[in-house]
Amino acid sequence: MDAFSVTVDHEEMVVTLQASSKLPGTITTSNELKELLKENNVFKGIDTAEINKAFQELKDLKDGKKYIVAQGKPPINGVDGKLEFHVNVSGKAEYVGVEASGAVDYKNAVSVESVVEGTPLVTIIPPKLGVDGYNLSGKVIAAKNGKEVNIILSEGAEFNADRTEVIATSHGRPVLSHGIFSVRSVYDVSGDVCFETGNIHFNGHVNVFGNVQDEFIIEADSIEINGVVGNSKVKSKGDLIVRGGINGKGRSEIICGGNAEIKYINAANVEVKNNLIVKKEIVNSEIKCNGNVTSKKIIGGSVSGLKGIEAMQIGSEVGTPTLLKPGLNYEVERIEEAMSVLSSQIETALKPIKNSIGDRVFFKKLDSEKKEVVIKSCEYFKKIKKAYIRLLDAKERILSSERFEPIKEVVVLSRLYQDVHIKTSLCSKRFMKEVGGPARIVEDFNNATMKIAPYQESDDEEDNSEG
C-alpha cells in the first residue's frame, strides 16, 4: 500500500488510519497527517509513536490495515459509598442452612440475629472520586464523583471515632428500616415459637404473643410469653412471665435468673433465682426457688423455697404425695452433690498411694510400674482436690450472703391434706392428717420434726396496720 485514508470521529473520540491505494483524500506522509489533524481540530490524545510506526510499515501493509493514531479519554465516574454489613439487619428470623451431614435441623435452621454491646455492625465504605476525561479537541469532560452513603442511627448504635464503623452500644437485635439503623432490645414473636421461628437465642427481651411449642428453646435476658409453654426449654437471665401456664409433660426445663410469674405449672422442672408466683396451681412438678414460692395450690411433686412456701391448698383430698422443702438453697444443694461425687473420687485416688504418702523409703522400693501408678494417682488427687476447694469456696460465698438467709416455714392458708411431707435441713415430718389454715408450719428443733404454729401477718403488714 502507498497511502492512508483518515477517519476523524469526534463523537467516538478516535482518529483512525486505514491502509489504502492512493486516492483523492488519502495521505502519504506524517506531515500531511499533522496538517489534517489541525484542520479537524484534533489536539489531544495524539499517539506520535503509533503514527511513526504506521508510516514505517505502510509499504508492506495489506489493504484495510488500521491504526488508531489519536484518541480521547472518556471520564471515569466515581463509585458511591456503601455499607458493608457484618450482621443480618432484617430483624427477622431467617433460614441459616443445614448441618454438615446435609440433614436439616429445622429447629436451628432459622435464627434471628442478636448482638452484644461493642459488636461491629457495619463498615462504612467511603465514595471514590471520579477521574475527568477529555475529547480530541482537548476539552475536559468532567466525571461524576461517588456519593456518600446516607445512614441514620437510632437506639443502640453509634459511629466510631472516625465514622468508618457502626458499633452496638447495647444488647439486642440489629435492624435497618427506612435508612434508620438501630439495635432493638426487644424481639417480638407475633405467633408461636415453632418451626417458622426456630429456636430463639436473643440478647434482650423476648415477647411471645403465642405459645412455645414442644421441644423448642428460648434463651434471652428476659422473657414474656402470652400463651402456653409445652415440653420446651425456656431460659431467662432476668424476669420471666408465662401468662398461659406450663404443660411440661415431665420433660420441660424452665430456668429463671430473676422473678417468675406463671399462671400454672403442670409436670415441669422449674428453677427460679428470686421469687416465684403461681396464680393457680403447681401440679406434679419439680420446683427449685431461692426466693419465696407462692401458689394457690401445690399438688404432688417437689417444691423447695429458700424464703419459704405459701399456698391456699397443699396436697389433695385423695392424698397425693407432696414434698415441700422450705429454707433449702438449691444452688448449695447442687454444690454439695458435686462435692459428694468429688469426695468419692478423692477416696478412689488415695487408695493406691495411701501407703507411700510422705514415705520416700517405701516409694523407692517400688518397681517402675508401681511408681508410675503412684505418680499418676498423686496428680489426679491434686486435680480433684483443687476442684473440691473451688466448690467449697463457692458454697461459703453463697452462705455468707444475706440474700440467701433461709426462711424455714410453710404457710397454708386454707387446707393441708394428708401425705404431705415437709422437710428442712434439720427437721422432717410427713402429715397423715389434714391441717386447717391459716397456719404456719415451722421447725421443732427439740423433736427434729415440724410443728404447727399460729398464723400471723408479716411485720410489714403489722406496721402498716398500726399506722
Coordinates of C-alpha atoms in Angstrom, one line a residue:
M1 CA 0.0 0.0 0.0
D2 CA 1.1 3.6 -0.6
A3 CA -1.4 5.7 1.3
F4 CA -3.8 6.0 4.3
S5 CA -7.4 7.1 4.4
V6 CA -8.1 9.1 7.5
T7 CA -11.3 8.9 9.7
V8 CA -11.8 11.6 12.3
D9 CA -14.7 10.7 14.6
H10 CA -15.3 13.3 17.3
E11 CA -18.3 11.6 18.7
E12 CA -16.4 8.4 19.4
M13 CA -13.2 10.5 20.1
V14 CA -10.9 8.5 17.8
V15 CA -8.8 9.1 14.7
T16 CA -8.1 6.0 12.5
L17 CA -5.6 5.4 9.7
Q18 CA -6.5 2.7 7.2
A19 CA -4.1 1.4 4.6
S20 CA -5.4 2.1 1.0
S21 CA -4.4 2.8 -2.5
K22 CA -3.6 6.4 -3.3
L23 CA -6.9 8.1 -4.0
P24 CA -8.2 11.6 -3.6
G25 CA -8.3 12.5 0.1
T26 CA -5.7 10.0 1.2
I27 CA -2.3 10.9 2.7
T28 CA 1.2 9.5 2.2
T29 CA 3.3 11.3 4.9
S30 CA 3.1 12.0 8.6
N31 CA 3.3 15.8 7.9
E32 CA 0.1 15.5 5.8
L33 CA -1.5 13.8 8.7
K34 CA -0.4 16.5 11.2
E35 CA -2.0 19.2 9.0
L36 CA -5.1 17.2 8.6
L37 CA -5.4 16.8 12.4
K38 CA -5.1 20.6 12.9
E39 CA -7.8 21.2 10.3
N40 CA -10.1 18.8 12.1
N41 CA -9.4 20.4 15.5
V42 CA -7.6 17.4 16.9
F43 CA -5.0 18.5 19.5
K44 CA -5.3 16.0 22.4
G45 CA -4.6 12.3 22.7
I46 CA -2.3 12.1 19.6
D47 CA -0.1 8.9 19.6
T48 CA 3.1 10.0 17.9
A49 CA 4.7 6.6 18.3
E50 CA 1.8 4.9 16.6
I51 CA 1.9 7.5 13.7
N52 CA 5.6 6.8 13.1
K53 CA 5.0 3.1 13.2
A54 CA 2.1 3.3 10.7
F55 CA 4.1 5.2 8.1
Q56 CA 7.2 3.0 8.6
E57 CA 5.1 -0.1 7.9
L58 CA 3.0 1.5 5.1
K59 CA 4.7 -0.1 2.1
D60 CA 4.3 -3.6 3.4
L61 CA 0.7 -3.3 4.6
K62 CA -2.4 -5.0 3.2
D63 CA -5.4 -3.1 2.2
G64 CA -7.6 -2.3 5.2
K65 CA -5.0 -2.5 8.0
K66 CA -5.9 0.1 10.6
Y67 CA -4.0 2.2 13.2
I68 CA -5.6 4.3 16.0
V69 CA -3.4 7.4 16.0
A70 CA -5.4 9.7 18.3
Q71 CA -7.9 9.0 21.0
G72 CA -9.8 11.0 23.6
K73 CA -10.3 9.7 27.1
P74 CA -13.8 9.2 28.4
P75 CA -14.4 10.3 32.1
I76 CA -14.4 7.6 34.8
N77 CA -17.2 8.2 37.2
G78 CA -16.6 7.7 40.9
V79 CA -18.1 4.9 42.9
D80 CA -20.8 5.6 45.5
G81 CA -20.0 4.8 49.1
K82 CA -21.7 1.7 50.5
L83 CA -22.4 -0.2 53.8
E84 CA -20.7 -3.5 54.4
F85 CA -22.9 -5.3 57.0
H86 CA -21.4 -7.8 59.4
V87 CA -24.7 -8.9 60.8
N88 CA -28.2 -9.7 59.5
V89 CA -30.1 -6.4 59.7
S90 CA -33.5 -7.6 58.5
G91 CA -34.7 -8.0 62.1
K92 CA -36.5 -11.2 61.1
A93 CA -35.8 -14.9 61.7
E94 CA -34.1 -16.2 58.6
Y95 CA -33.1 -19.6 57.2
V96 CA -29.4 -20.2 58.1
G97 CA -28.6 -23.6 56.5
V98 CA -28.1 -27.3 57.0
E99 CA -26.0 -29.5 59.2
A100 CA -22.7 -30.9 57.9
S101 CA -24.4 -34.2 57.3
G102 CA -26.8 -32.5 54.9
A103 CA -29.8 -33.1 57.1
V104 CA -31.8 -30.0 58.0
D105 CA -32.0 -29.2 61.7
Y106 CA -35.3 -27.4 61.4
K107 CA -35.3 -26.0 64.9
N108 CA -32.0 -24.3 64.4
A109 CA -32.4 -23.8 60.6
V110 CA -33.9 -20.3 61.2
S111 CA -32.4 -17.7 63.5
V112 CA -32.8 -14.0 64.4
E113 CA -29.6 -12.0 64.7
S114 CA -28.6 -11.0 68.2
V115 CA -25.6 -8.9 69.2
V116 CA -23.9 -7.7 72.4
E117 CA -22.6 -4.3 73.3
G118 CA -19.4 -3.4 71.3
T119 CA -20.1 -5.7 68.3
P120 CA -19.0 -4.1 65.0
L121 CA -22.2 -3.9 63.0
V122 CA -21.4 -2.0 59.8
T123 CA -18.3 -0.8 58.0
I124 CA -18.9 2.4 56.0
I125 CA -17.1 2.3 52.7
P126 CA -16.3 5.9 51.5
P127 CA -17.1 7.0 48.0
K128 CA -14.4 7.2 45.3
L129 CA -13.7 10.3 43.3
G130 CA -14.2 10.4 39.5
V131 CA -11.4 10.9 37.0
D132 CA -12.0 13.6 34.4
G133 CA -11.6 12.8 30.7
Y134 CA -11.0 14.9 27.5
N135 CA -12.1 14.9 23.9
L136 CA -9.9 15.1 20.7
S137 CA -10.1 18.9 20.8
G138 CA -8.6 18.9 24.4
K139 CA -11.8 19.9 26.2
V140 CA -12.1 18.4 29.7
I141 CA -15.0 16.1 30.2
A142 CA -16.0 16.2 33.9
A143 CA -16.5 13.0 35.8
K144 CA -19.1 12.5 38.5
N145 CA -17.9 11.8 42.0
G146 CA -19.3 9.0 44.0
K147 CA -22.0 9.9 46.6
E148 CA -21.6 9.3 50.3
V149 CA -23.8 6.6 51.7
N150 CA -26.5 8.0 54.0
I151 CA -27.3 6.2 57.3
I152 CA -29.2 7.5 60.3
L153 CA -28.5 5.9 63.7
S154 CA -31.1 5.4 66.4
E155 CA -31.2 3.5 69.7
G156 CA -28.4 1.0 70.5
A157 CA -25.9 2.1 67.8
E158 CA -23.2 4.7 67.3
F159 CA -20.4 5.7 65.0
N160 CA -16.8 5.0 66.0
A161 CA -14.4 8.0 66.3
D162 CA -13.6 8.3 62.6
R163 CA -17.1 7.4 61.4
T164 CA -15.9 4.4 59.5
E165 CA -17.9 1.8 61.5
V166 CA -21.2 1.5 63.4
I167 CA -20.9 -0.2 66.8
A168 CA -23.6 -1.7 69.0
T169 CA -24.0 0.2 72.3
S170 CA -26.4 -2.3 73.8
H171 CA -27.6 -5.9 73.6
G172 CA -30.3 -6.6 71.1
R173 CA -31.5 -7.2 67.5
P174 CA -29.9 -5.1 64.7
V175 CA -32.5 -3.6 62.4
L176 CA -32.1 -1.4 59.3
S177 CA -35.5 0.1 58.3
H178 CA -36.1 3.1 56.0
G179 CA -32.5 4.1 56.2
I180 CA -32.5 4.1 60.0
F181 CA -30.2 1.7 61.8
S182 CA -30.8 0.6 65.4
V183 CA -30.2 -2.2 67.9
R184 CA -33.5 -3.1 69.5
S185 CA -33.6 -4.6 72.9
V186 CA -37.0 -6.3 72.3
Y187 CA -37.8 -9.2 69.9
D188 CA -41.5 -9.7 69.3
V189 CA -42.7 -13.1 68.1
S190 CA -46.2 -12.4 66.6
G191 CA -47.3 -16.0 66.8
D192 CA -45.9 -19.3 68.2
V193 CA -42.3 -20.3 68.7
C194 CA -42.3 -23.1 66.2
F195 CA -40.5 -24.3 63.0
E196 CA -41.3 -20.9 61.4
T197 CA -39.3 -19.1 64.1
G198 CA -36.8 -21.8 65.1
N199 CA -35.2 -21.8 68.5
I200 CA -34.6 -18.3 69.8
H201 CA -31.3 -17.1 71.4
F202 CA -31.6 -13.4 71.9
N203 CA -29.6 -10.8 73.9
G204 CA -32.6 -8.7 75.1
H205 CA -36.2 -9.1 75.9
V206 CA -38.3 -11.7 74.0
N207 CA -42.1 -11.1 73.8
V208 CA -44.0 -14.2 72.5
F209 CA -47.6 -13.4 71.6
G210 CA -48.5 -17.1 71.0
N211 CA -47.3 -20.4 72.5
V212 CA -44.0 -22.1 72.8
Q213 CA -44.5 -25.5 71.1
D214 CA -42.9 -28.7 72.3
E215 CA -39.2 -29.2 72.1
F216 CA -38.3 -25.6 71.2
I217 CA -35.9 -23.3 73.0
I218 CA -36.0 -19.7 74.1
E219 CA -32.9 -18.1 75.7
A220 CA -32.9 -14.3 76.4
D221 CA -32.2 -11.6 79.0
S222 CA -35.9 -11.5 80.0
I223 CA -38.9 -13.3 78.5
E224 CA -42.7 -12.7 78.4
I225 CA -44.9 -15.4 77.0
N226 CA -48.6 -14.7 76.4
G227 CA -49.6 -18.3 75.6
V228 CA -48.7 -21.8 76.9
V229 CA -45.3 -23.3 77.2
G230 CA -45.1 -27.0 76.3
N231 CA -42.3 -29.5 76.7
S232 CA -39.7 -26.8 75.9
K233 CA -36.6 -25.2 77.3
V234 CA -37.1 -21.6 78.4
K235 CA -34.1 -19.8 80.0
S236 CA -34.3 -16.2 81.1
K237 CA -31.3 -14.4 82.7
G238 CA -33.8 -12.0 84.3
D239 CA -37.5 -12.0 84.9
L240 CA -40.0 -14.4 83.3
I241 CA -43.7 -14.1 82.7
V242 CA -45.8 -17.0 81.4
R243 CA -49.5 -15.8 81.1
G244 CA -50.8 -19.1 79.7
G245 CA -49.1 -21.5 82.0
I246 CA -46.7 -24.5 81.5
N247 CA -47.6 -28.1 80.4
G248 CA -44.2 -29.6 80.7
K249 CA -45.1 -33.3 80.2
G250 CA -42.3 -34.1 82.8
R251 CA -39.5 -33.0 80.5
S252 CA -39.6 -29.2 80.2
E253 CA -36.8 -27.1 81.6
I254 CA -37.6 -23.6 82.8
I255 CA -34.8 -21.5 84.3
C256 CA -35.3 -18.0 85.5
G257 CA -32.5 -15.8 86.9
G258 CA -34.9 -13.2 88.3
N259 CA -38.5 -13.3 89.4
A260 CA -41.1 -15.5 87.7
E261 CA -44.8 -15.1 87.4
I262 CA -46.7 -18.1 85.9
K263 CA -50.4 -18.9 85.5
Y264 CA -50.0 -22.6 86.4
I265 CA -47.2 -25.3 86.3
N266 CA -48.0 -28.9 85.3
A267 CA -45.4 -31.6 85.2
A268 CA -42.5 -29.3 84.6
N269 CA -39.0 -28.7 86.0
V270 CA -38.7 -25.0 87.1
E271 CA -35.7 -23.2 88.6
V272 CA -36.1 -19.6 89.9
K273 CA -33.3 -17.4 91.3
N274 CA -35.7 -15.0 93.1
N275 CA -39.4 -15.2 93.8
L276 CA -42.0 -17.5 92.1
I277 CA -45.6 -16.5 91.9
V278 CA -48.1 -19.1 90.5
K279 CA -51.6 -17.8 90.1
K280 CA -53.4 -21.1 90.0
E281 CA -51.7 -24.5 90.8
I282 CA -48.4 -26.3 90.8
V283 CA -49.1 -30.0 89.9
N284 CA -46.6 -32.9 89.9
S285 CA -43.6 -30.6 89.2
E286 CA -40.1 -30.1 90.5
I287 CA -39.7 -26.6 91.7
K288 CA -36.4 -25.1 92.9
C289 CA -36.6 -21.5 94.1
N290 CA -34.1 -19.3 96.0
G291 CA -36.8 -16.8 96.9
N292 CA -40.4 -17.2 98.1
V293 CA -42.8 -19.7 96.4
T294 CA -46.5 -18.5 96.4
S295 CA -49.2 -20.6 94.7
K296 CA -52.9 -21.1 95.1
K297 CA -52.5 -24.9 95.1
I298 CA -49.5 -27.3 95.3
I299 CA -50.4 -30.9 94.4
G300 CA -47.7 -33.6 94.1
G301 CA -44.1 -33.3 93.1
S302 CA -41.4 -31.5 95.0
V303 CA -41.2 -27.7 95.8
S304 CA -38.3 -26.0 97.5
G305 CA -38.2 -22.4 98.5
L306 CA -35.3 -20.7 100.3
K307 CA -37.5 -17.9 101.6
G308 CA -40.4 -20.1 102.5
I309 CA -43.5 -21.6 100.7
E310 CA -47.1 -20.3 100.8
A311 CA -50.3 -21.8 99.3
M312 CA -54.0 -21.9 99.9
Q313 CA -54.1 -25.7 99.4
I314 CA -51.3 -28.2 99.7
G315 CA -51.8 -31.8 98.6
S316 CA -55.2 -33.2 97.6
E317 CA -58.2 -35.0 99.1
V318 CA -57.0 -38.3 97.7
G319 CA -53.7 -38.0 99.5
T320 CA -51.3 -37.1 96.7
P321 CA -47.7 -37.4 98.0
T322 CA -46.3 -33.9 98.0
L323 CA -42.8 -32.9 99.2
L324 CA -42.1 -29.3 100.4
K325 CA -38.6 -28.1 101.4
P326 CA -38.7 -24.6 102.9
G327 CA -35.3 -22.9 103.6
L328 CA -33.5 -25.1 101.0
N329 CA -30.9 -23.3 98.8
Y330 CA -30.9 -25.3 95.5
E331 CA -27.5 -23.8 94.5
V332 CA -25.9 -25.0 97.7
E333 CA -27.6 -28.4 97.3
R334 CA -26.2 -28.7 93.8
I335 CA -22.7 -27.8 95.0
E336 CA -22.9 -30.3 97.9
E337 CA -24.0 -33.0 95.4
A338 CA -20.9 -32.2 93.3
M339 CA -18.7 -32.2 96.4
S340 CA -20.0 -35.6 97.3
V341 CA -19.0 -37.0 93.9
L342 CA -15.6 -35.5 94.3
S343 CA -15.2 -36.9 97.8
S344 CA -15.7 -40.4 96.4
Q345 CA -13.2 -39.7 93.6
I346 CA -10.7 -38.5 96.2
E347 CA -11.1 -41.7 98.2
T348 CA -10.5 -43.7 95.0
A349 CA -7.4 -41.7 94.1
L350 CA -5.9 -42.1 97.6
K351 CA -6.1 -45.9 97.7
P352 CA -3.0 -46.6 95.5
I353 CA -0.9 -44.0 97.3
K354 CA -2.0 -44.1 101.0
N355 CA 1.0 -46.3 102.0
S356 CA 3.6 -44.1 100.2
I357 CA 2.4 -40.6 101.2
G358 CA 5.3 -39.0 103.0
D359 CA 7.4 -42.2 103.0
R360 CA 10.2 -41.8 100.5
V361 CA 11.9 -45.1 101.5
F362 CA 8.7 -47.0 100.7
F363 CA 8.4 -45.2 97.4
K364 CA 12.0 -46.0 96.4
K365 CA 11.4 -49.7 97.0
L366 CA 8.5 -49.8 94.4
D367 CA 9.2 -51.0 90.9
S368 CA 9.0 -48.6 88.0
E369 CA 5.5 -49.6 87.0
K370 CA 4.1 -49.1 90.5
K371 CA 6.0 -45.8 90.8
E372 CA 4.2 -44.6 87.7
V373 CA 0.8 -45.6 89.2
V374 CA 1.6 -43.6 92.4
I375 CA 2.7 -40.5 90.4
K376 CA -0.4 -40.5 88.3
S377 CA -2.6 -41.1 91.3
C378 CA -1.0 -38.1 93.1
E379 CA -1.5 -35.9 90.1
Y380 CA -5.2 -37.0 89.9
F381 CA -5.6 -36.4 93.6
K382 CA -4.3 -32.8 93.4
K383 CA -6.6 -32.0 90.4
I384 CA -9.7 -33.3 92.3
K385 CA -8.7 -31.5 95.5
K386 CA -8.5 -28.2 93.7
A387 CA -11.9 -28.7 92.2
Y388 CA -13.3 -29.6 95.7
I389 CA -11.8 -26.5 97.2
R390 CA -13.3 -24.3 94.5
L391 CA -16.7 -25.8 95.2
L392 CA -16.2 -25.3 98.9
D393 CA -15.3 -21.6 98.4
A394 CA -18.4 -21.1 96.2
K395 CA -20.6 -22.6 98.9
E396 CA -19.1 -20.4 101.5
R397 CA -19.7 -17.3 99.4
I398 CA -23.4 -18.2 99.0
L399 CA -24.0 -19.0 102.6
S400 CA -22.3 -15.8 103.8
S401 CA -24.7 -13.6 101.7
E402 CA -27.7 -12.1 103.5
R403 CA -29.7 -12.6 100.3
F404 CA -29.6 -16.4 100.9
E405 CA -30.7 -16.3 104.6
P406 CA -33.2 -19.2 104.8
I407 CA -36.8 -19.0 106.0
K408 CA -37.8 -22.5 107.1
E409 CA -41.6 -22.2 107.1
V410 CA -44.6 -23.3 105.1
V411 CA -47.8 -21.1 105.2
V412 CA -51.0 -22.9 104.5
L413 CA -54.0 -20.5 104.2
S414 CA -56.8 -23.0 103.7
R415 CA -56.0 -26.7 103.9
L416 CA -53.1 -29.1 104.0
Y417 CA -54.1 -32.6 103.1
Q418 CA -52.7 -35.9 104.2
D419 CA -49.5 -37.4 102.8
V420 CA -47.7 -34.1 102.6
H421 CA -44.1 -34.3 103.6
I422 CA -42.3 -31.1 104.8
K423 CA -38.6 -31.3 105.3
T424 CA -35.8 -28.8 106.2
S425 CA -32.1 -29.4 106.8
L426 CA -32.7 -30.3 110.4
C427 CA -36.3 -31.4 110.7
S428 CA -38.9 -33.5 108.9
K429 CA -42.5 -34.6 109.1
R430 CA -45.0 -36.5 107.0
F431 CA -48.5 -35.2 107.7
M432 CA -51.0 -38.1 107.8
K433 CA -54.0 -35.9 108.9
E434 CA -55.4 -32.8 107.4
V435 CA -54.4 -29.4 108.8
G436 CA -56.8 -26.5 108.5
G437 CA -55.5 -23.0 107.9
P438 CA -54.4 -20.4 108.1
A439 CA -51.4 -21.8 109.8
R440 CA -47.6 -21.8 109.8
I441 CA -45.6 -25.0 109.8
V442 CA -42.1 -24.4 111.3
E443 CA -39.2 -26.4 112.7
D444 CA -39.4 -28.1 116.1
F445 CA -35.7 -28.5 116.9
N446 CA -36.2 -30.4 120.1
N447 CA -38.1 -33.3 118.4
A448 CA -36.5 -32.9 114.9
T449 CA -39.9 -32.6 113.4
M450 CA -42.2 -29.9 112.0
K451 CA -44.9 -28.2 114.2
I452 CA -48.0 -26.1 113.5
A453 CA -47.7 -22.6 114.8
P454 CA -50.3 -19.8 114.8
Y455 CA -50.6 -17.8 111.6
Q456 CA -49.7 -14.1 111.9
E457 CA -49.3 -11.3 109.5
S458 CA -45.8 -10.2 108.5
D459 CA -44.0 -7.4 110.3
D460 CA -44.5 -5.1 107.4
E461 CA -48.3 -5.8 107.4
E462 CA -48.5 -5.2 111.2
D463 CA -46.6 -1.9 110.9
N464 CA -48.9 -0.8 108.1
S465 CA -52.0 -1.7 110.2
E466 CA -50.7 0.2 113.2
G467 CA -50.0 3.2 111.0

